[in-house]
PDB file of C-alpha atoms and ligand atoms in Angstrom:
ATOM      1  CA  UNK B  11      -3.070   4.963 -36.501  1.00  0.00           C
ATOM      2  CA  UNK B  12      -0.175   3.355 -38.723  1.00  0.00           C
ATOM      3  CA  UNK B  13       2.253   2.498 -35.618  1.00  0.00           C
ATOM      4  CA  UNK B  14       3.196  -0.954 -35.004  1.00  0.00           C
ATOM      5  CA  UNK B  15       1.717  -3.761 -32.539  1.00  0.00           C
ATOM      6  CA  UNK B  16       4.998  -4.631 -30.430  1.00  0.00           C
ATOM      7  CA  UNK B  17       4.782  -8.770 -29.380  1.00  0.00           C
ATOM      8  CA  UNK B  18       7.600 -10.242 -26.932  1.00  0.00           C
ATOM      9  CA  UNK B  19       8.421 -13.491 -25.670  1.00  0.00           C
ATOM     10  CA  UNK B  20      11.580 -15.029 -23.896  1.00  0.00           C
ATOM     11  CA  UNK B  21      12.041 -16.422 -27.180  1.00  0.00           C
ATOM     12  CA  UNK B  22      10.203 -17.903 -30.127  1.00  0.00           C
ATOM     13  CA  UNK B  23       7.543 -19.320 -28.911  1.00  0.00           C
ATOM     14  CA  UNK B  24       5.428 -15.686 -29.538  1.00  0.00           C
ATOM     15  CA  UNK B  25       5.557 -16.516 -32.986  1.00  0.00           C
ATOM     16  CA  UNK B  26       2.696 -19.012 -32.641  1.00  0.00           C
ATOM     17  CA  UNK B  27       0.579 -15.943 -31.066  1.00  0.00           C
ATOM     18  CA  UNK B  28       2.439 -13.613 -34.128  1.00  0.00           C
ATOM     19  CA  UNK B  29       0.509 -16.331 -36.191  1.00  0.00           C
ATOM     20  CA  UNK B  30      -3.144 -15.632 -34.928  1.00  0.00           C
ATOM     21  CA  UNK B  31      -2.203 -11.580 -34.618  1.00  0.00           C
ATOM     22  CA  UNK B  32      -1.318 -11.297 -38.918  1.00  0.00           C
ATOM     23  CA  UNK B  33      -4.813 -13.660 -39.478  1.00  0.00           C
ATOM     24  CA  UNK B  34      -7.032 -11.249 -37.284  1.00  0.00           C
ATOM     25  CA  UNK B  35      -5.412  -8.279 -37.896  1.00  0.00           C
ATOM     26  CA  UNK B  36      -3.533  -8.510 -41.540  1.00  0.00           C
ATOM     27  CA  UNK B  37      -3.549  -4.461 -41.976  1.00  0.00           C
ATOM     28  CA  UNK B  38      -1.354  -4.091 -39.031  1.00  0.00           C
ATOM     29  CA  UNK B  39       2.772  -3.569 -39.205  1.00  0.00           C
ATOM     30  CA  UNK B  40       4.472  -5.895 -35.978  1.00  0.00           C
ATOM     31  CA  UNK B  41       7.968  -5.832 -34.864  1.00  0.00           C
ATOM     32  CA  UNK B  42       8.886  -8.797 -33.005  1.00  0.00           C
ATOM     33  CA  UNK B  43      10.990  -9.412 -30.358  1.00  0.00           C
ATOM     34  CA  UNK B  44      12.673 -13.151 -29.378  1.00  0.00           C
ATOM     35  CA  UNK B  45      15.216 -12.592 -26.389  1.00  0.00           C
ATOM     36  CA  UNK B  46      16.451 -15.968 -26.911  1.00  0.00           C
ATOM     37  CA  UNK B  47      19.892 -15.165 -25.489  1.00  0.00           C
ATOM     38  CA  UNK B  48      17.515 -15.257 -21.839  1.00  0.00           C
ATOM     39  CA  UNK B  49      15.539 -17.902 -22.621  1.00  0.00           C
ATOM     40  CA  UNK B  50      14.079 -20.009 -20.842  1.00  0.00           C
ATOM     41  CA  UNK B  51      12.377 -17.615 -18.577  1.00  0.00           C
ATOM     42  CA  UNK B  52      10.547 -20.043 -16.483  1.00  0.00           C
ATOM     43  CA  UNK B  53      12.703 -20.831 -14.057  1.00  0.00           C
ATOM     44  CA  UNK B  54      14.469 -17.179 -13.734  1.00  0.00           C
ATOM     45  CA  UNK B  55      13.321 -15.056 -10.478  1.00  0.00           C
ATOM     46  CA  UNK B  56      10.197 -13.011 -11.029  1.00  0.00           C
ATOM     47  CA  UNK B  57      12.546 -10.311 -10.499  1.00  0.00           C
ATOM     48  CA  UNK B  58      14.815 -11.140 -13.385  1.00  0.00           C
ATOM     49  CA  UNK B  59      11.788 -11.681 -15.852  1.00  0.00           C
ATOM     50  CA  UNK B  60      10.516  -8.186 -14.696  1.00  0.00           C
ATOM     51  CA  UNK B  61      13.195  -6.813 -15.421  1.00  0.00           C
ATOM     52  CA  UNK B  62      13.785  -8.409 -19.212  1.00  0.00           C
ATOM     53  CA  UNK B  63      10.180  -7.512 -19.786  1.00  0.00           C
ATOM     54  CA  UNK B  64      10.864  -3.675 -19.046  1.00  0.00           C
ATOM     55  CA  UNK B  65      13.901  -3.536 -21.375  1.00  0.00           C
ATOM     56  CA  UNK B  66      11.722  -4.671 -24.178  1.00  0.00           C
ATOM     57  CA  UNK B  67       8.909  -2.774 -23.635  1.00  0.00           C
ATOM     58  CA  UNK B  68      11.498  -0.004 -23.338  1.00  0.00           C
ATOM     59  CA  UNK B  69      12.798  -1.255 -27.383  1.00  0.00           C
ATOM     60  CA  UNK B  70       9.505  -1.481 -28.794  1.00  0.00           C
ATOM     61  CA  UNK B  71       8.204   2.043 -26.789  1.00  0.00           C
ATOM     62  CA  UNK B  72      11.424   3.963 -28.500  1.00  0.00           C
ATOM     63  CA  UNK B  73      10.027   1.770 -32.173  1.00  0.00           C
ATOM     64  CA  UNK B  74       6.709   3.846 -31.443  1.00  0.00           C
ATOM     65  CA  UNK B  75       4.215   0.755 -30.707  1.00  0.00           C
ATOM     66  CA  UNK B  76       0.535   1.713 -30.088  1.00  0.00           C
ATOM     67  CA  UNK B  77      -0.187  -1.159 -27.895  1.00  0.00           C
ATOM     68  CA  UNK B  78       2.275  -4.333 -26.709  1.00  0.00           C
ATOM     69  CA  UNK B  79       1.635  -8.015 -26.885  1.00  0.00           C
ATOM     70  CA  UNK B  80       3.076 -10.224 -23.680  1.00  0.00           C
ATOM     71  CA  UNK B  81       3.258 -13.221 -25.837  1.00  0.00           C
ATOM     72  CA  UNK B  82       4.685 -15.076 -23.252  1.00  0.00           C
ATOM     73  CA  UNK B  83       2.703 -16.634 -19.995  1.00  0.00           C
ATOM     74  CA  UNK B  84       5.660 -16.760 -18.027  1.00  0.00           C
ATOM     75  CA  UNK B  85       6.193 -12.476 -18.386  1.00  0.00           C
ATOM     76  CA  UNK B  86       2.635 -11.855 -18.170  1.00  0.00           C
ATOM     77  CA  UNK B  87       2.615 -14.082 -14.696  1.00  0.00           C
ATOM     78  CA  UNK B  88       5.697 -12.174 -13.625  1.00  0.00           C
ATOM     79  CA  UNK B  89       5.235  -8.666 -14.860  1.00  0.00           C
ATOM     80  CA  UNK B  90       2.592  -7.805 -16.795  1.00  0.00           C
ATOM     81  CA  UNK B  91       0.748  -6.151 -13.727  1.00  0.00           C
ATOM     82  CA  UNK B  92       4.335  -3.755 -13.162  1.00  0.00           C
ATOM     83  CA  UNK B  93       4.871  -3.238 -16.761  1.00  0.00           C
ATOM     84  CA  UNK B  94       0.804  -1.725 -16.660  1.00  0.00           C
ATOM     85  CA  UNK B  95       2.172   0.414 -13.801  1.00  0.00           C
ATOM     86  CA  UNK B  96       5.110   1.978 -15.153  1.00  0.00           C
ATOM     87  CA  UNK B  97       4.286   2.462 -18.432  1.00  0.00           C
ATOM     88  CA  UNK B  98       0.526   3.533 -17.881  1.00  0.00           C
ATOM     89  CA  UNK B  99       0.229   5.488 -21.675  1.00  0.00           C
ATOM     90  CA  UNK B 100       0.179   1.752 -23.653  1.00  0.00           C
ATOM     91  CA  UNK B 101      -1.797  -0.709 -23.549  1.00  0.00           C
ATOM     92  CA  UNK B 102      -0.723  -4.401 -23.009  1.00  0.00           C
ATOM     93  CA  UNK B 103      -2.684  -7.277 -23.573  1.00  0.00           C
ATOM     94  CA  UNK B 104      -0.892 -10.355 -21.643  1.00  0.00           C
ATOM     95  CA  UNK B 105      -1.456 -14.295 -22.439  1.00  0.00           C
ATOM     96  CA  UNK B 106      -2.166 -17.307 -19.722  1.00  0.00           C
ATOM     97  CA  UNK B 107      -3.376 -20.893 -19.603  1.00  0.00           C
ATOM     98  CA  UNK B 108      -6.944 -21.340 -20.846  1.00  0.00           C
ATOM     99  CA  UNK B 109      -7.649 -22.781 -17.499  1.00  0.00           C
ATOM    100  CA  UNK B 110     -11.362 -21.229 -17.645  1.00  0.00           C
ATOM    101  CA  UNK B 111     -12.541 -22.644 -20.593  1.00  0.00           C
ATOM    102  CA  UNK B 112     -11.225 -26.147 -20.009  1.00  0.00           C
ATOM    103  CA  UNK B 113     -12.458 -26.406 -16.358  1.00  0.00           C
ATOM    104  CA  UNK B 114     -15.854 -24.705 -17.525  1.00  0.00           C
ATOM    105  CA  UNK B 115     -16.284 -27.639 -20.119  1.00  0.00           C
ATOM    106  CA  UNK B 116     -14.473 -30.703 -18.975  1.00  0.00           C
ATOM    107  CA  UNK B 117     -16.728 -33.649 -18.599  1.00  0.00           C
ATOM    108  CA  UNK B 118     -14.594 -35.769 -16.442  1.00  0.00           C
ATOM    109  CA  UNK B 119     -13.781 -32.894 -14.012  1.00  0.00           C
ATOM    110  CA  UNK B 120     -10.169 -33.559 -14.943  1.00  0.00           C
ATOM    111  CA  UNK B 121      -8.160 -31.154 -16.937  1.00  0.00           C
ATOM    112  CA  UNK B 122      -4.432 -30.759 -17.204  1.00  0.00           C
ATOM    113  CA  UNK B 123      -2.229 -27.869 -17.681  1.00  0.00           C
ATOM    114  CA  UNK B 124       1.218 -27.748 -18.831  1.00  0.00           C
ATOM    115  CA  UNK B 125       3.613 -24.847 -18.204  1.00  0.00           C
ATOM    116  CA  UNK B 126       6.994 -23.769 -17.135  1.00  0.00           C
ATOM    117  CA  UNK B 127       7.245 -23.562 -13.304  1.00  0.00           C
ATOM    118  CA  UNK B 128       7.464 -19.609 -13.119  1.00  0.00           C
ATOM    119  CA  UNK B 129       3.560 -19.964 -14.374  1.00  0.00           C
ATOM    120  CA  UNK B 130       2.835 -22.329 -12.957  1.00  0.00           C
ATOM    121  CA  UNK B 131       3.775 -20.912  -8.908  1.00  0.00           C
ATOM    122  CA  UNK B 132       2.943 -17.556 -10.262  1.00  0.00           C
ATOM    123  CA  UNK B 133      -0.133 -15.934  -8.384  1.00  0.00           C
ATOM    124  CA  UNK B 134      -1.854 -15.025 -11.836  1.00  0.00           C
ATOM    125  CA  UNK B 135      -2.753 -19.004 -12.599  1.00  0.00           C
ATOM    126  CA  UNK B 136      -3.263 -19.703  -8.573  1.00  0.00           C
ATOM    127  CA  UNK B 137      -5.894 -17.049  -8.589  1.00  0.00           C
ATOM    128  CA  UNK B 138      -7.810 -18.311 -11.964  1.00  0.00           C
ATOM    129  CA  UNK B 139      -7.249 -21.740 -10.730  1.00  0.00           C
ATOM    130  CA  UNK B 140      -9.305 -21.099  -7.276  1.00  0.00           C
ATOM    131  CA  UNK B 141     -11.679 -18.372  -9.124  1.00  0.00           C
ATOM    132  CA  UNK B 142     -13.229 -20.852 -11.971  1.00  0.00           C
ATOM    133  CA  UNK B 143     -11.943 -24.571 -11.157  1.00  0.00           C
ATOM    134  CA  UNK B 144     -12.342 -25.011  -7.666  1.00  0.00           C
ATOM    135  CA  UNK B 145     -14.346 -28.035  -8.213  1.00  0.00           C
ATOM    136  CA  UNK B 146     -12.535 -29.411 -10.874  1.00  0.00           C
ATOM    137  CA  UNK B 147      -9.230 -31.634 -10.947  1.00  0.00           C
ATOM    138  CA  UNK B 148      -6.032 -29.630 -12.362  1.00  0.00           C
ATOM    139  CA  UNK B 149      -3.400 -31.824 -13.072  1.00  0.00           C
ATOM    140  CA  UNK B 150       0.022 -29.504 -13.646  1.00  0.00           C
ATOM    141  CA  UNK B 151       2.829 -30.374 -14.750  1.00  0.00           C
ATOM    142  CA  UNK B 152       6.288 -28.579 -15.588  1.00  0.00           C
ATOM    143  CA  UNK B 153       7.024 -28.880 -19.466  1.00  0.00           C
ATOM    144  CA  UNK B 154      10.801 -28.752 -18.277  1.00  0.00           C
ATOM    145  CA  UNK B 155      13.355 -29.103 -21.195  1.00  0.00           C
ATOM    146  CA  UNK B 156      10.492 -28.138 -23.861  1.00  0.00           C
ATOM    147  CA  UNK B 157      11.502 -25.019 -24.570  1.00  0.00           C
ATOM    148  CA  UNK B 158      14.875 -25.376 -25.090  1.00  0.00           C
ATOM    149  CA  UNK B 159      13.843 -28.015 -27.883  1.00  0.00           C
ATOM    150  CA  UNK B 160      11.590 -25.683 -29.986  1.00  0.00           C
ATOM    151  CA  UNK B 161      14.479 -22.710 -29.625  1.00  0.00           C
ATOM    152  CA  UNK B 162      17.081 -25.431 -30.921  1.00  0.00           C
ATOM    153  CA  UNK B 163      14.353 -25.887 -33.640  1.00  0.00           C
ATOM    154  CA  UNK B 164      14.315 -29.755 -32.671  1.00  0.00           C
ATOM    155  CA  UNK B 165      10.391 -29.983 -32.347  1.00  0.00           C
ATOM    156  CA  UNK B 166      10.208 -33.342 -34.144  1.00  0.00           C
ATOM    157  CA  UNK B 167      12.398 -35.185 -32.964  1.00  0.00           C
ATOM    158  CA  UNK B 168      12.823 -38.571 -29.894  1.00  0.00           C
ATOM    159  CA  UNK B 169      13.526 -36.258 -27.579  1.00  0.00           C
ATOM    160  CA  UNK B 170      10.940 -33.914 -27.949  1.00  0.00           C
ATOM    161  CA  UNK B 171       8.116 -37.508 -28.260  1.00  0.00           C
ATOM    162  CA  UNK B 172       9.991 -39.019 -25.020  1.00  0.00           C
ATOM    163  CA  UNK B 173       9.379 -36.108 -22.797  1.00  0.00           C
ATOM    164  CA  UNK B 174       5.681 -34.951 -23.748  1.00  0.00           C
ATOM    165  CA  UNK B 175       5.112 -38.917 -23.412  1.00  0.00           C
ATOM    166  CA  UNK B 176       6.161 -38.918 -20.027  1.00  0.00           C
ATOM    167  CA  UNK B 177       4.192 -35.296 -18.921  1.00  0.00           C
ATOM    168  CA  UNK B 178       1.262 -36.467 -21.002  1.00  0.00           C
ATOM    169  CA  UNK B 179       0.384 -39.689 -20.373  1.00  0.00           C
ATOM    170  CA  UNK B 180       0.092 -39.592 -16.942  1.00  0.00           C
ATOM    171  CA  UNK B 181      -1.866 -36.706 -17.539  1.00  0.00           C
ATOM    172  CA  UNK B 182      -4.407 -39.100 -20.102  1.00  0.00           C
ATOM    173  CA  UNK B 183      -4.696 -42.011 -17.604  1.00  0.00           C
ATOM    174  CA  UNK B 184      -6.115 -40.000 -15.092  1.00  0.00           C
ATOM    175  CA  UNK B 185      -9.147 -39.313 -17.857  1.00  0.00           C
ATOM    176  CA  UNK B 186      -8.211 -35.839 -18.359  1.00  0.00           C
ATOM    177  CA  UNK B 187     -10.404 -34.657 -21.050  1.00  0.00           C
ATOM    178  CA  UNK B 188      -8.863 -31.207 -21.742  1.00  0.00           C
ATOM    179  CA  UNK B 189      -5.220 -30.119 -21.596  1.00  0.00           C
ATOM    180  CA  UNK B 190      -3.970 -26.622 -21.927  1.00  0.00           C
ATOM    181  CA  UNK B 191      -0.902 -25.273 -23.730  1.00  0.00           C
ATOM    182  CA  UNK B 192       0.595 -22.625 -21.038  1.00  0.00           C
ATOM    183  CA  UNK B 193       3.433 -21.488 -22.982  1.00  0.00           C
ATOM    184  CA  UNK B 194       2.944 -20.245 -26.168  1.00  0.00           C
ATOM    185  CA  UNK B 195       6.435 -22.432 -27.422  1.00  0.00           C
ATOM    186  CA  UNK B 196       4.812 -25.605 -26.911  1.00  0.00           C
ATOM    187  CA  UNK B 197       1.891 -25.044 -30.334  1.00  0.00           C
ATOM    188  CA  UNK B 198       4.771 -25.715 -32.331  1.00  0.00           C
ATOM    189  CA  UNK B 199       5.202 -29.546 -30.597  1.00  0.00           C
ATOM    190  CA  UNK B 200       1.797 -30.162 -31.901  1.00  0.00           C
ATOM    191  CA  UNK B 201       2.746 -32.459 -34.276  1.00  0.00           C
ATOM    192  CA  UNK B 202       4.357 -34.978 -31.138  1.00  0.00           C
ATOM    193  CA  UNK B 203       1.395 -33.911 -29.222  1.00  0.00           C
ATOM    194  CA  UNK B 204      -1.277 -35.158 -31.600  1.00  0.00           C
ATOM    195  CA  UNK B 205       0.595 -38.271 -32.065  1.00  0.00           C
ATOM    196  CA  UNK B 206       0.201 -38.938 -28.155  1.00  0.00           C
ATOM    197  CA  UNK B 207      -3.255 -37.399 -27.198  1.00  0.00           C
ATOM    198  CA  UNK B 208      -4.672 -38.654 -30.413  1.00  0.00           C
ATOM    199  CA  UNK B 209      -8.486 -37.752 -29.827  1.00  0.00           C
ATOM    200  CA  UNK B 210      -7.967 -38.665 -26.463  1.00  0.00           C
ATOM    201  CA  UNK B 211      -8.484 -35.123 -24.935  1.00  0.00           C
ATOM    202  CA  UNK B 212      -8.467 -31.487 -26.651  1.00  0.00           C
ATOM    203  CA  UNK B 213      -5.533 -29.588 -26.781  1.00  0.00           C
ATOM    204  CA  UNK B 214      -6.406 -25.681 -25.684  1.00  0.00           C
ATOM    205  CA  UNK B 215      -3.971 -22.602 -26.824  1.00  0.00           C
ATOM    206  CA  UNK B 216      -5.592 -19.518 -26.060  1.00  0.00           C
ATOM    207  CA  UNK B 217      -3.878 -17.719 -28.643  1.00  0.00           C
ATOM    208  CA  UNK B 218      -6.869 -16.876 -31.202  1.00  0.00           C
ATOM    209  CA  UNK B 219      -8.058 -15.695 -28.054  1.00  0.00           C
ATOM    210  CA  UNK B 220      -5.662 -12.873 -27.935  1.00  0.00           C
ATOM    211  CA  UNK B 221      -5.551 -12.251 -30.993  1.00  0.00           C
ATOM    212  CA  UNK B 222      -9.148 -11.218 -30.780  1.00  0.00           C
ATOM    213  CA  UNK B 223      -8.813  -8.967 -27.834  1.00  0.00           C
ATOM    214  CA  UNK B 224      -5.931  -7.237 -29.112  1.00  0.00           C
ATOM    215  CA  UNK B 225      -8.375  -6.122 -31.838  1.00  0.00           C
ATOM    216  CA  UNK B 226     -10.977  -5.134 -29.323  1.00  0.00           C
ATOM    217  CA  UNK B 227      -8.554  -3.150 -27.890  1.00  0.00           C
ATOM    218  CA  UNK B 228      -7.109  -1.477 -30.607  1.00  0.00           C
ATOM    219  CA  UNK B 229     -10.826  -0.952 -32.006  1.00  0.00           C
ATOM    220  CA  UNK B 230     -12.313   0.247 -28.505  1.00  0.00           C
ATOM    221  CA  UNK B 231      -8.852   2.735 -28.703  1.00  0.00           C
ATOM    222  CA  UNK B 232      -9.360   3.910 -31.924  1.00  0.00           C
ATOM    223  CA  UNK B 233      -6.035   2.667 -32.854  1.00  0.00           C
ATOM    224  CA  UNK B 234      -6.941   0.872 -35.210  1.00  0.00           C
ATOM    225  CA  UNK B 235      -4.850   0.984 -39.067  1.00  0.00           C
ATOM    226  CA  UNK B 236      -7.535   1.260 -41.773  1.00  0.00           C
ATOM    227  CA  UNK B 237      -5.116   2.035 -44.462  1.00  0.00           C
ATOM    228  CA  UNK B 238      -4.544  -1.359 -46.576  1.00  0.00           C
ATOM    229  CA  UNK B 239      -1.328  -0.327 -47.555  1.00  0.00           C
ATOM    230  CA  UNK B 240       2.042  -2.693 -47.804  1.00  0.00           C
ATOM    231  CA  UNK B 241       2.271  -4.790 -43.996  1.00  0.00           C
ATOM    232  CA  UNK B 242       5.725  -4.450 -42.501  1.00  0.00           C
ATOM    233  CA  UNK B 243       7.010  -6.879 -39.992  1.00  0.00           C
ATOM    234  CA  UNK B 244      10.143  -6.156 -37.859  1.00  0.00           C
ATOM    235  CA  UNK B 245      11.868  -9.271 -36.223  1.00  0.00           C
ATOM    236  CA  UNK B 246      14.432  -8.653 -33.560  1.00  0.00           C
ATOM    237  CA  UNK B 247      16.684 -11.134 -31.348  1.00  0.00           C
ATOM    238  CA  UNK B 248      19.141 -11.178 -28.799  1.00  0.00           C
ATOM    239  CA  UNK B 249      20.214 -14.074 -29.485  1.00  0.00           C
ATOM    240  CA  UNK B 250      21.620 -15.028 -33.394  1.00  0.00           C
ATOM    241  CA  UNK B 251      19.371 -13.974 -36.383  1.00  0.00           C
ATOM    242  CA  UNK B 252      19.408 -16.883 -38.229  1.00  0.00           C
ATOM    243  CA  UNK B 253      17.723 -18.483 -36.001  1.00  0.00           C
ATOM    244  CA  UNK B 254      15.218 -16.327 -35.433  1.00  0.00           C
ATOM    245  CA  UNK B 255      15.037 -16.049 -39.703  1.00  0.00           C
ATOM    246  CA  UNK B 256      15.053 -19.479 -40.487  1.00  0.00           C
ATOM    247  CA  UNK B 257      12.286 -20.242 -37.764  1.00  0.00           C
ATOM    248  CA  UNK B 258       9.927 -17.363 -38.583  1.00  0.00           C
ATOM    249  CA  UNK B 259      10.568 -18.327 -42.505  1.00  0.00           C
ATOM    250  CA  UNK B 260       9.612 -21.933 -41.659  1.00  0.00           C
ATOM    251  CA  UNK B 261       5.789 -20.964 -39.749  1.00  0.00           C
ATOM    252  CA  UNK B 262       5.054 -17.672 -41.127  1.00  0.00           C
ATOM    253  CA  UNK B 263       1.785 -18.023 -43.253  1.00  0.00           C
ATOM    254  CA  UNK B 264       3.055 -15.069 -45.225  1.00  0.00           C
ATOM    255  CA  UNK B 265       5.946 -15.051 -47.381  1.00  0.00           C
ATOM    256  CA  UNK B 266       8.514 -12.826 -45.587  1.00  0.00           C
ATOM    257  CA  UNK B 267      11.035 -10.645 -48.218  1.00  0.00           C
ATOM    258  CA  UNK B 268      13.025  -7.762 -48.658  1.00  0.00           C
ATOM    259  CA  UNK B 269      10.337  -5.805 -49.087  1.00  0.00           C
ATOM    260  CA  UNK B 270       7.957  -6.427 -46.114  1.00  0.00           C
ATOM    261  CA  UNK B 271      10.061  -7.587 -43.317  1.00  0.00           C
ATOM    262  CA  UNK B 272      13.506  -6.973 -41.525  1.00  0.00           C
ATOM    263  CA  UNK B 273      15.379  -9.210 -39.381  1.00  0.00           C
ATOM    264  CA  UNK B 274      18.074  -7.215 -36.475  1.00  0.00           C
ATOM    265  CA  UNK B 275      19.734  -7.927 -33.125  1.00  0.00           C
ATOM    266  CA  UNK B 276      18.307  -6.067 -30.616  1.00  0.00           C
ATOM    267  CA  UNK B 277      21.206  -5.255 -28.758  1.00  0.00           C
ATOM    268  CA  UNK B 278      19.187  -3.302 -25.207  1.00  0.00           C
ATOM    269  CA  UNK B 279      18.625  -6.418 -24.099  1.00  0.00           C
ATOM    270  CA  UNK B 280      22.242  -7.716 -24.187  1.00  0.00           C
ATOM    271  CA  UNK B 281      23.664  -6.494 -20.932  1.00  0.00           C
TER     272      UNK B 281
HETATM  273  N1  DGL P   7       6.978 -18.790 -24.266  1.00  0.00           N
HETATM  274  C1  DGL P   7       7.167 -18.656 -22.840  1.00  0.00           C
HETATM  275  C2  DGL P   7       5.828 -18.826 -22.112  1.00  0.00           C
HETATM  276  O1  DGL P   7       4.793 -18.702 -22.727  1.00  0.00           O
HETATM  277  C3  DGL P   7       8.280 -19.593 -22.486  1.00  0.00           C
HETATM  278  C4  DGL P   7       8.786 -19.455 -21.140  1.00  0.00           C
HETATM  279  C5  DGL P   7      10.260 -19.667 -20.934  1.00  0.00           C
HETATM  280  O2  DGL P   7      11.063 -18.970 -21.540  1.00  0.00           O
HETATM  281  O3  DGL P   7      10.560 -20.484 -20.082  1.00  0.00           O
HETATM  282  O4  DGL P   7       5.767 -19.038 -20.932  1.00  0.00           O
END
């Protein structure tokens, strides 16, 4: 089946999950979607975010995607369960903090997560928190202003160092041995993150992870696209496309043209 994989985030911060989708499944065609005119999501109602999330899916349902990607923990927390509900005839594989791996193999029995608040309130991480950690130590801890940094596209920069100092190292002198990346815009603050943790703990982004089950699912589905044909890739924004263009340019491990991509606003999502 030749129809796109639809991914969505409040922004772009799905393009680190975009980046682990193209190296699992490089036959597929993606269209994109960054509603970075809404971001941040995490600290919006969980009935605001539901209701962003079902515009989308409504855009990439009308582009004819076979199955969606919630590449955002903050939507999947909030709506992934209603979006399953009211649009029954996709599938949609969602993303949130690697909490069960890291408490499963933490050796201090100390593990930290950091999130925006939506995730971190939301019932979805409360529930894996009590199911597989219950015996473990989960320091959390709001990645407040974050976002907003890797959407301005200032990722390496004092700011960026003085804030993941001050969530981190707490975080590190309480022995933590594993913290987890809960919003899929903080992979691209890696760089400042490495230069804090150091080997001191290791950093867990689950998005390999989904990558791999969105290919179980397509496989199990029968969806998946044999043909080894050209790859298209469809980026779309409500917020300004040269921002979105320069970004994707700047981490895609492809080189994006004329010929296999297209950047557009996606104007159902401007109210
Ligand atoms: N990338 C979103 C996530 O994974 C960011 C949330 C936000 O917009 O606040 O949670």
């Amino acid at each position: 089946m030749n129809n796109p994989i639809g991914i969505f985030d409040s922004g772009l911060g799905g393009i680190s999950v975009w980046i682990d989708l193209i190296k699992q499944l490089p036959n597929q065609h993606f269209i994109y979607v960054a509603d970075s005119e809404k971001c941040p999501y995490g600290e919006k109602s969980m009935e605001e975010i539901q209701k962003l999330s079902q515009n989308i899916v409504e855009f990439l349902i009308k582009k004819q995607c076979k199955v969606i990607v919630v590449a955002c923990n903050t939507a999947t927390s909030a709506a992934i369960q209603l979006l399953r509900k009211n649009f029954s005839a996709i599938y949609f594989i969602g993303i949130e903090p690697a909490t069960k791996p890291a408490a499963l193999y933490t050796k201090t029995g100390k593990i930290g997560v950091l999130a925006t608040k939506s995730t971190l309130n939301g019932d979805l991480f409360q529930q894996t928190k009590e199911k597989f950690a219950q015996n473990i130590e989960v320091l959390v801890q709001i990645g407040e202003g974050l976002v907003e940094l890797v959407e301005q596209n200032k990722v390496e920069t004092k700011k960026s160092l003085e804030l993941l100092e001050q969530y981190l190292l707490p975080m590190l002198a309480q022995k933590v041995d594993f913290i987890v990346l809960g919003c899929t815009h903080y992979p691209f603050l890696m760089p400042m993150i490495d230069k804090i943790v150091k080997n001191k703990a290791e950093i867990l982004n689950p998005a390999s992870a989904v990558a791999r089950q969105t290919e179980k699912i397509l496989i199990e589905n029968n969806l998946i696209h044999i043909n080894h044909q050209k790859k298209y890739y469809e980026f779309y924004t409500s917020g300004k496309i040269e921002i979105l263009k320069e970004f994707v340019n700047k981490y895609s491990p492809i080189i994006l043209d004329n010929e296999n991509s297209f950047f557009g606003i996606m104007k159902e999502v401007i109210e």
